[in-house]
Amino acid sequence: MVEQDYPGQPEVGLNSKSVWWQGMPPDSSGPRENPIGWLVCGTLFMLPMLVPAVQSVVANGDGLGIKLVFLTATALYYLCYALFPLFLPPASRRVTLVFSLLMLADGVLLSFLLDMNPYVLIYATAVLAFALAPAWALIFDGLALLIVLAGVIETGRFEERKGDLIAILSLTATMFLLASLVRAVRRLTAANKEIATLAVAGERERMARDLHDILGHSLTTITVKAGLARRVLEASGDTGKAITEIREVEGLSRSALSDIRATVSEYREVSLSAELAGARAALRAMEIDADLPHAIDNVRPDLQRTFGYVLRETVTNVLRHSGATRVKVRFGRTWLEIEDDGSAAEVLPGNGLRGLSERLELVGGTVVASVRPKGGLLVRAEVPQVEGQPAQLPVSGAEPAGGLA
């Protein structure tokens, strides 16, 4: 199996996929995806070195063996430089390392064959700056420069080559910094793409949560009222009362359609007072006694929208699943409690409770659903009181809203 540099987990060591190893990240616009273009550019870059070097070696009086070694090393050096994009990630780490060290050793050899000319080494040091991680490129390039420096000193040409060595050191440092900049830009581009993906996912979750809250409540209420109209017609034939319920169903359908359009357009705002009135009407239609507050003045204004979602979702669950005959709602400045006397014996997590938890997290609060000792559920949403805020106002009174009986 071929080991890849990307993606990888940070570890330690030469054989790991650590930041010490990782070279240039893959990029769709890099030379790897345009090998012909890079082959042309690489040839143009190396011509100023290749042509004079080959001419000088061929023209001098060295033996045939030395000339063959030089020409072979020069051809290999050119091929390494022209083909190095093929050894960038996602190529195998070991293959990239072997290739980089081979080219660097070839560059050192050519420096010695060209009468200790250090300029030829710049092509290899530039390749390592892009192919290997900064730490490894610094180690291997520094080692190669030290070897060439030792050769220059050994041959007594330090004063003659001092300026060349400084120039090569400066060019290598420039390539090193350029490669680091390219890495940073590519990783920033990848991070921006990931942020965009996460933003799209978050928006999808928001839309799913809002549509669940809107359609769940509205369709439940419509179903209840349609069923009530059917029962009225079947039991007593009271056409007037059935028509009244059907008109309310029509109004609810239009309201649900308007809510969906507004949610898609991001203009919809949930009102706690409107949700309270809707809950009273829906519970009355199901013949459930509703002990509801008169008003919402004692609830913090910035929490009314969030508590409106809690009230809507909880009442919807009561209508759908609980089998309750009585529902009690209480508000405080930073809390909301809804309890019923239904048959629930355990709390089953679902989309509704998860959505409410996400909404409360946005305002720093929590929502907890628990089973009452005598059966039924108690849902409490609460936001911690912040120091310096006014003390909690008294709980508002309740208005019985009994069933049709």
XYZ file of C-alpha atoms in Angstrom:
405
model
C 0.000 0.000 0.000
C 1.349 3.436 -0.954
C 1.553 5.767 2.013
C 0.242 9.275 1.495
C 1.323 12.546 3.011
C -2.166 13.994 3.012
C -4.324 13.613 4.921
C -2.371 12.539 8.004
C -2.308 12.797 11.761
C 0.489 14.684 13.522
C 3.004 12.260 14.937
C 6.730 12.272 15.575
C 9.557 10.822 13.521
C 10.803 10.571 9.969
C 8.386 7.788 9.010
C 5.333 9.536 10.446
C 2.911 11.906 8.785
C 3.986 14.796 10.989
C 4.413 18.441 10.198
C 8.147 17.709 10.205
C 7.660 15.470 7.217
C 4.876 16.986 5.171
C 6.043 18.794 2.069
C 4.032 20.863 -0.369
C 0.262 20.183 -0.043
C -1.522 18.979 -3.185
C -2.950 21.749 -5.307
C -5.029 21.571 -8.459
C -3.162 24.500 -10.003
C 0.361 23.206 -9.330
C 2.981 21.832 -11.771
C 1.898 18.248 -11.037
C -1.346 18.908 -12.918
C 0.534 20.618 -15.816
C 3.666 18.483 -16.393
C 4.228 19.661 -19.981
C 4.240 23.296 -18.952
C 6.635 22.608 -16.090
C 8.906 20.556 -18.400
C 9.237 23.564 -20.701
C 9.819 25.973 -17.804
C 12.305 23.636 -16.113
C 14.296 23.299 -19.332
C 14.429 27.081 -19.740
C 15.549 27.490 -16.130
C 18.385 24.990 -16.479
C 19.711 26.049 -19.872
C 21.921 28.843 -18.406
C 23.687 26.185 -16.334
C 23.606 23.203 -18.677
C 24.958 24.741 -21.884
C 28.109 26.449 -20.502
C 28.875 23.516 -18.196
C 28.660 20.919 -20.966
C 30.718 23.103 -23.314
C 33.485 23.613 -20.739
C 33.750 19.919 -19.856
C 33.726 18.771 -23.477
C 36.332 21.376 -24.421
C 38.815 20.650 -21.617
C 41.387 17.911 -21.662
C 39.806 15.545 -19.100
C 39.652 11.886 -19.894
C 36.688 10.158 -21.521
C 35.647 8.567 -18.218
C 35.360 11.925 -16.446
C 33.383 13.336 -19.339
C 30.962 10.390 -19.316
C 30.460 10.707 -15.561
C 29.785 14.430 -15.920
C 27.365 14.031 -18.843
C 25.489 11.256 -17.002
C 25.270 13.320 -13.813
C 24.130 16.369 -15.804
C 21.401 14.402 -17.625
C 20.178 12.911 -14.328
C 20.189 16.344 -12.707
C 18.113 17.774 -15.549
C 15.623 14.901 -15.418
C 15.237 15.265 -11.646
C 14.542 18.973 -11.965
C 12.136 18.570 -14.874
C 10.196 15.712 -13.291
C 10.201 16.675 -9.617
C 6.469 17.719 -9.596
C 5.652 14.016 -10.050
C 7.249 13.301 -6.682
C 5.226 15.852 -4.720
C 2.286 14.689 -2.549
C 0.289 12.549 -2.908
C 3.343 10.512 -3.920
C 4.788 8.111 -1.362
C 6.817 9.782 1.381
C 9.736 7.389 0.948
C 9.809 7.872 -2.823
C 9.855 11.655 -2.373
C 12.655 11.407 0.191
C 14.806 9.110 -1.960
C 14.268 11.317 -5.016
C 15.173 14.488 -3.079
C 18.363 13.015 -1.615
C 19.384 11.608 -5.030
C 19.029 14.996 -6.696
C 20.852 16.755 -3.864
C 23.749 14.269 -4.005
C 23.892 14.690 -7.791
C 24.044 18.467 -7.358
C 26.937 18.175 -4.886
C 28.768 15.867 -7.316
C 28.331 18.344 -10.181
C 29.649 21.155 -7.976
C 32.846 19.182 -7.456
C 33.103 18.209 -11.155
C 32.659 21.862 -12.212
C 35.728 22.985 -10.313
C 33.851 23.706 -7.052
C 31.156 25.836 -8.701
C 28.355 26.122 -6.063
C 25.792 27.712 -8.392
C 24.732 24.345 -9.798
C 23.497 23.342 -6.334
C 20.697 25.949 -6.298
C 18.391 23.759 -8.419
C 18.558 20.890 -5.940
C 18.132 23.090 -2.860
C 15.082 24.757 -4.475
C 13.501 21.363 -5.214
C 13.992 20.212 -1.618
C 12.433 23.428 -0.319
C 9.214 22.523 -2.154
C 9.289 18.720 -1.936
C 10.055 18.308 1.783
C 8.777 19.925 4.936
C 10.673 23.047 6.061
C 12.570 21.252 8.842
C 13.849 18.443 6.611
C 14.605 20.818 3.734
C 16.626 22.988 6.109
C 18.579 19.989 7.405
C 19.429 18.451 4.025
C 20.072 21.747 2.200
C 22.271 22.949 5.041
C 24.221 19.680 4.985
C 24.798 19.961 1.218
C 25.991 23.559 1.517
C 28.380 22.556 4.305
C 29.828 19.778 2.118
C 30.399 22.226 -0.748
C 31.894 24.750 1.689
C 34.270 22.088 2.999
C 35.301 21.257 -0.585
C 35.915 24.931 -1.368
C 38.051 25.331 1.746
C 39.914 22.084 1.049
C 40.862 23.219 -2.462
C 41.972 26.629 -1.178
C 39.356 28.570 -3.158
C 37.404 30.091 -0.302
C 38.302 33.687 -1.133
C 37.548 33.052 -4.811
C 34.156 31.390 -4.153
C 33.124 33.355 -1.062
C 30.770 35.631 -2.995
C 29.259 32.647 -4.833
C 28.627 30.817 -1.550
C 26.878 33.850 -0.063
C 24.726 34.182 -3.185
C 23.765 30.497 -3.089
C 22.927 30.762 0.613
C 20.706 33.790 -0.081
C 18.925 32.111 -3.006
C 18.330 28.945 -0.982
C 16.838 30.983 1.877
C 14.601 32.789 -0.626
C 13.359 29.479 -2.058
C 12.793 28.215 1.473
C 10.645 31.248 2.391
C 8.786 31.127 -0.933
C 7.910 27.473 -0.412
C 6.672 28.257 3.113
C 4.511 31.056 1.731
C 3.012 28.780 -0.931
C 2.258 26.156 1.753
C 0.526 28.769 3.891
C -1.568 30.048 0.971
C -2.662 26.538 -0.049
C -3.561 25.561 3.496
C -5.478 28.806 3.923
C -7.364 28.052 0.702
C -8.185 24.558 1.978
C -9.314 26.025 5.311
C -11.582 28.507 3.530
C -13.154 25.689 1.541
C -13.764 23.757 4.747
C -15.296 26.831 6.395
C -17.607 27.246 3.406
C -18.619 23.574 3.634
C -19.327 23.905 7.357
C -21.342 27.073 6.731
C -23.486 25.257 4.165
C -23.998 22.351 6.569
C -24.941 24.742 9.372
C -27.450 26.522 7.149
C -28.995 23.194 6.175
C -29.355 22.276 9.841
C -30.963 25.639 10.569
C -33.433 25.237 7.730
C -34.255 21.682 8.772
C -34.799 22.787 12.379
C -37.014 25.741 11.413
C -39.094 23.710 8.965
C -39.489 20.970 11.553
C -40.734 23.493 14.110
C -43.103 25.193 11.675
C -44.553 22.188 9.873
C -44.671 19.980 12.950
C -46.823 22.385 14.920
C -48.966 23.659 12.040
C -49.747 20.251 10.554
C -50.540 18.814 13.981
C -53.006 21.622 14.685
C -54.547 21.287 11.216
C -54.963 17.531 11.728
C -56.598 18.067 15.120
C -59.082 20.637 13.817
C -59.898 18.620 10.703
C -60.572 15.610 12.919
C -62.758 17.726 15.180
C -64.823 18.933 12.215
C -65.277 15.326 11.072
C -66.407 14.206 14.524
C -68.887 17.098 14.750
C -70.422 16.152 11.419
C -70.546 12.458 12.304
C -71.922 12.918 15.815
C -74.372 15.793 15.614
C -74.452 17.028 12.051
C -73.823 20.579 13.285
C -72.826 22.063 9.946
C -72.218 25.543 11.303
C -69.733 24.371 13.902
C -67.967 22.124 11.393
C -67.695 25.015 8.930
C -66.138 27.162 11.676
C -63.482 24.515 12.319
C -62.814 24.084 8.589
C -62.373 27.841 8.215
C -59.812 27.730 11.001
C -58.059 24.863 9.201
C -57.937 27.011 6.068
C -56.495 29.905 8.048
C -53.888 27.671 9.655
C -52.890 26.290 6.255
C -52.415 29.789 4.859
C -50.440 30.806 7.956
C -48.206 27.718 7.674
C -47.546 28.481 4.003
C -46.670 32.074 4.884
C -44.355 30.892 7.679
C -42.532 28.535 5.316
C -42.017 31.288 2.752
C -40.829 33.699 5.431
C -38.445 31.105 6.888
C -36.893 30.439 3.500
C -36.480 34.199 3.086
C -35.087 34.511 6.656
C -37.748 37.047 7.643
C -39.844 34.942 9.984
C -39.818 35.844 13.681
C -41.428 33.650 16.339
C -43.518 35.526 18.901
C -44.060 34.044 22.348
C -47.416 35.768 22.681
C -48.561 34.369 19.315
C -47.350 30.894 20.261
C -49.236 31.179 23.559
C -52.461 32.032 21.717
C -51.867 29.223 19.221
C -51.238 26.733 22.019
C -54.489 27.768 23.744
C -56.483 27.232 20.528
C -54.843 23.900 19.708
C -55.286 22.494 23.231
C -58.913 23.628 23.348
C -59.554 21.861 20.032
C -58.167 18.627 21.523
C -60.344 19.091 24.631
C -57.260 19.389 26.833
C -57.515 21.642 29.889
C -54.861 24.338 29.496
C -53.545 26.288 32.466
C -51.770 29.098 30.624
C -50.361 32.481 31.685
C -52.259 35.700 30.965
C -49.265 37.527 29.485
C -45.531 37.302 28.847
C -44.440 40.631 30.384
C -42.316 38.908 33.027
C -40.167 37.100 30.408
C -36.928 38.769 29.360
C -37.525 40.292 25.886
C -34.415 38.720 24.356
C -35.586 35.257 25.443
C -39.183 35.468 24.220
C -38.380 34.231 20.720
C -36.418 31.229 22.013
C -39.120 30.377 24.577
C -41.681 30.647 21.773
C -39.930 27.776 19.991
C -39.869 25.744 23.213
C -43.595 26.305 23.797
C -44.469 25.436 20.209
C -42.454 22.206 20.103
C -43.586 21.017 23.542
C -47.279 21.659 22.879
C -46.945 19.895 19.527
C -45.536 16.828 21.298
C -48.403 16.935 23.811
C -50.932 16.958 20.982
C -49.223 14.145 19.117
C -48.030 11.676 21.675
C -48.918 12.365 25.295
C -52.584 11.462 25.675
C -52.736 14.185 28.315
C -55.923 15.769 29.675
C -54.249 18.781 31.289
C -51.304 21.001 30.414
C -49.779 23.628 32.669
C -47.426 26.391 31.462
C -45.465 28.788 33.668
C -43.070 31.596 32.730
C -40.315 33.293 34.685
C -37.867 35.972 33.705
C -35.308 33.471 32.460
C -37.176 30.163 32.519
C -40.167 28.340 31.108
C -41.887 25.196 32.419
C -44.451 23.062 30.635
C -45.919 19.964 32.264
C -48.652 17.539 31.294
C -50.398 14.569 32.909
C -49.937 12.247 29.960
C -48.851 8.621 29.898
C -45.154 9.161 29.137
C -42.926 6.924 31.260
C -39.567 7.881 29.744
C -37.951 10.641 27.730
C -37.123 9.593 24.175
C -34.581 11.871 22.460
C -35.552 13.052 19.013
C -35.206 15.872 16.503
C -37.479 18.166 18.500
C -35.557 17.964 21.771
C -32.221 18.174 19.956
C -33.381 21.266 18.057
C -34.527 22.941 21.265
C -31.202 22.170 22.939
C -29.372 23.820 20.030
C -31.570 26.912 20.273
C -31.040 27.227 24.041
C -27.275 26.803 23.598
C -27.251 29.899 21.396
C -28.455 31.994 24.355
C -26.372 30.134 26.952
C -29.260 28.104 28.367
C -30.409 24.514 28.670
C -33.600 22.544 28.186
C -34.357 19.461 30.264
C -37.215 16.997 29.821
C -38.051 14.688 32.727
C -40.832 12.315 33.715
C -43.163 13.483 36.516
C -43.642 11.134 39.517
C -47.275 10.475 38.584
C -46.639 10.246 34.851
C -46.387 12.815 32.114
C -43.527 15.074 31.157
C -42.016 18.202 32.634
C -40.018 20.335 30.195
C -37.956 23.173 31.673
C -35.978 25.667 29.623
C -33.729 27.984 31.582
C -31.057 30.587 30.982
C -28.731 31.392 33.915
C -29.370 34.761 35.553
C -26.555 37.216 34.837
C -25.267 39.392 37.671
C -26.538 42.936 37.520
C -29.827 42.015 35.874
C -33.081 42.882 37.679
C -34.484 40.245 39.995
C -37.042 37.853 38.615
C -40.568 39.220 38.397
C -43.481 37.311 39.930
C -44.879 34.518 37.800
C -47.880 35.712 35.816
C -51.295 34.410 36.627
C -52.994 31.597 34.763
C -56.075 31.535 32.642
C -57.931 28.223 32.496
C -58.766 27.340 28.921
C -60.787 24.205 29.207
C -61.917 21.875 26.468
C -65.083 22.090 24.441
C -67.074 20.714 27.338
